[in-house]
Amino acid sequence: MKPKKLKKRIQQLEKSLREGSEKLARLRRKLQQAESAKALKPARKSAARATASAGNASEEPTTAAQKPSSAKKPKTKLNLSPERRAQLSAAMKARWAAKRAAERNRTSSTDQNSPTPPPQPPENRADGA
């Protein structure tokens, strides 16, 4: 092998070893941080309980059925145009109507044990759905 090629290979290996040792050091630091956080967790929990119980002492004591709920995200309102809102409303009404019709057909055919369900008059509703 030519000396120039050997020098390049050596440089590549040194670089990979250097990067490998940096990665190893970074992983060791992460492990150390995780272990220290794990060790502090019980102390933090007891401190949080102490502050929570001090706050609850002035208020009414909570029962087992009334657990304090975690902070829930507020529901975000969809930014819909009136046209899109009307379109979605019509689609949902049509879906619900089809579901009700299917349910009626299923129950009427099973109740009478007939192979074909009785014909039903079409529903004409005021809202057009």
Tab-separated table of C-alpha atoms in Angstrom:
chain	number	residue	atom	x	y	z
A	1	MET	CA	0.000	0.000	0.000
A	2	LYS	CA	1.272	3.448	-0.846
A	3	PRO	CA	2.349	5.774	1.981
A	4	LYS	CA	-0.164	8.458	0.994
A	5	LYS	CA	-3.005	5.935	1.191
A	6	LEU	CA	-1.701	4.677	4.542
A	7	LYS	CA	-1.609	8.211	5.933
A	8	LYS	CA	-5.200	8.791	4.853
A	9	ARG	CA	-6.365	5.526	6.431
A	10	ILE	CA	-4.558	6.389	9.684
A	11	GLN	CA	-6.167	9.838	9.730
A	12	GLN	CA	-9.614	8.325	9.166
A	13	LEU	CA	-9.115	5.819	11.961
A	14	GLU	CA	-7.864	8.514	14.346
A	15	LYS	CA	-10.855	10.657	13.499
A	16	SER	CA	-13.310	7.791	14.111
A	17	LEU	CA	-11.592	6.960	17.419
A	18	ARG	CA	-11.772	10.605	18.481
A	19	GLU	CA	-15.456	10.813	17.577
A	20	GLY	CA	-16.112	7.488	19.272
A	21	SER	CA	-14.532	8.669	22.512
A	22	GLU	CA	-16.569	11.898	22.368
A	23	LYS	CA	-19.737	9.881	21.860
A	24	LEU	CA	-18.819	7.614	24.745
A	25	ALA	CA	-18.173	10.606	27.000
A	26	ARG	CA	-21.515	12.149	25.982
A	27	LEU	CA	-23.370	8.903	26.752
A	28	ARG	CA	-21.628	8.614	30.121
A	29	ARG	CA	-22.685	12.179	30.975
A	30	LYS	CA	-26.283	11.345	30.024
A	31	LEU	CA	-26.219	8.243	32.217
A	32	GLN	CA	-24.822	10.254	35.118
A	33	GLN	CA	-27.547	12.888	34.716
A	34	ALA	CA	-30.263	10.224	34.529
A	35	GLU	CA	-28.996	8.530	37.687
A	36	SER	CA	-28.771	11.803	39.598
A	37	ALA	CA	-32.295	12.755	38.460
A	38	LYS	CA	-33.547	9.341	39.572
A	39	ALA	CA	-31.921	9.805	42.963
A	40	LEU	CA	-33.536	13.235	43.388
A	41	LYS	CA	-36.989	12.081	42.294
A	42	PRO	CA	-38.216	10.741	45.697
A	43	ALA	CA	-37.066	13.907	47.456
A	44	ARG	CA	-38.833	16.060	44.866
A	45	LYS	CA	-42.008	13.988	45.177
A	46	SER	CA	-42.083	14.296	48.960
A	47	ALA	CA	-41.466	18.037	48.715
A	48	ALA	CA	-44.287	18.360	46.195
A	49	ARG	CA	-46.591	16.376	48.464
A	50	ALA	CA	-45.661	18.563	51.415
A	51	THR	CA	-46.459	21.757	49.543
A	52	ALA	CA	-49.665	20.232	48.172
A	53	SER	CA	-50.795	19.096	51.622
A	54	ALA	CA	-49.981	22.523	53.061
A	55	GLY	CA	-52.155	24.108	50.380
A	56	ASN	CA	-54.979	21.628	50.998
A	57	ALA	CA	-54.913	22.168	54.749
A	58	SER	CA	-56.555	25.565	54.350
A	59	GLU	CA	-59.094	24.232	51.857
A	60	GLU	CA	-61.639	21.468	52.277
A	61	PRO	CA	-60.061	18.014	52.514
A	62	THR	CA	-60.508	16.011	49.319
A	63	THR	CA	-62.086	12.586	49.451
A	64	ALA	CA	-60.907	9.536	47.549
A	65	ALA	CA	-63.653	10.045	44.967
A	66	GLN	CA	-62.596	13.648	44.326
A	67	LYS	CA	-59.098	13.374	42.961
A	68	PRO	CA	-57.565	16.597	41.703
A	69	SER	CA	-57.537	16.319	37.926
A	70	SER	CA	-54.381	16.958	36.007
A	71	ALA	CA	-54.171	20.111	33.957
A	72	LYS	CA	-56.076	19.399	30.766
A	73	LYS	CA	-55.463	21.242	27.554
A	74	PRO	CA	-58.335	23.497	26.584
A	75	LYS	CA	-60.186	22.422	23.479
A	76	THR	CA	-59.087	24.399	20.483
A	77	LYS	CA	-61.793	25.857	18.308
A	78	LEU	CA	-61.518	24.980	14.642
A	79	ASN	CA	-60.976	27.929	12.366
A	80	LEU	CA	-63.622	27.094	9.786
A	81	SER	CA	-65.287	29.336	7.305
A	82	PRO	CA	-69.094	29.431	7.509
A	83	GLU	CA	-69.308	27.602	4.175
A	84	ARG	CA	-67.047	24.783	5.366
A	85	ARG	CA	-68.896	24.560	8.679
A	86	ALA	CA	-72.213	24.200	6.802
A	87	GLN	CA	-70.675	21.583	4.506
A	88	LEU	CA	-69.403	19.527	7.429
A	89	SER	CA	-72.738	19.876	9.192
A	90	ALA	CA	-74.616	18.581	6.153
A	91	ALA	CA	-72.195	15.668	5.771
A	92	MET	CA	-72.578	14.682	9.414
A	93	LYS	CA	-76.386	14.913	9.249
A	94	ALA	CA	-76.403	12.695	6.164
A	95	ARG	CA	-74.142	10.189	7.892
A	96	TRP	CA	-76.356	10.103	10.988
A	97	ALA	CA	-79.489	9.708	8.855
A	98	ALA	CA	-77.918	6.777	6.987
A	99	LYS	CA	-76.884	5.220	10.276
A	100	ARG	CA	-80.405	5.558	11.681
A	101	ALA	CA	-81.893	4.098	8.488
A	102	ALA	CA	-79.521	1.144	8.595
A	103	GLU	CA	-80.356	0.568	12.240
A	104	ARG	CA	-84.104	0.667	11.504
A	105	ASN	CA	-83.706	-1.741	8.591
A	106	ARG	CA	-81.630	-4.110	10.665
A	107	THR	CA	-84.024	-4.165	13.630
A	108	SER	CA	-87.203	-4.425	11.536
A	109	SER	CA	-85.875	-7.304	9.445
A	110	THR	CA	-84.711	-9.267	12.487
A	111	ASP	CA	-87.949	-8.641	14.402
A	112	GLN	CA	-90.229	-10.024	11.703
A	113	ASN	CA	-87.828	-12.721	10.453
A	114	SER	CA	-88.570	-11.693	6.898
A	115	PRO	CA	-85.917	-11.829	4.151
A	116	THR	CA	-86.688	-8.306	2.898
A	117	PRO	CA	-87.423	-5.331	5.129
A	118	PRO	CA	-90.719	-3.495	4.627
A	119	PRO	CA	-90.469	-0.415	2.392
A	120	GLN	CA	-90.198	2.832	4.297
A	121	PRO	CA	-91.427	6.202	3.080
A	122	PRO	CA	-88.637	8.703	2.408
A	123	GLU	CA	-88.044	11.239	5.119
A	124	ASN	CA	-88.451	14.831	4.066
A	125	ARG	CA	-87.029	17.075	6.718
A	126	ALA	CA	-87.150	20.830	7.014
A	127	ASP	CA	-83.360	21.215	7.170
A	128	GLY	CA	-82.908	19.523	3.790
A	129	ALA	CA	-80.836	16.586	4.985
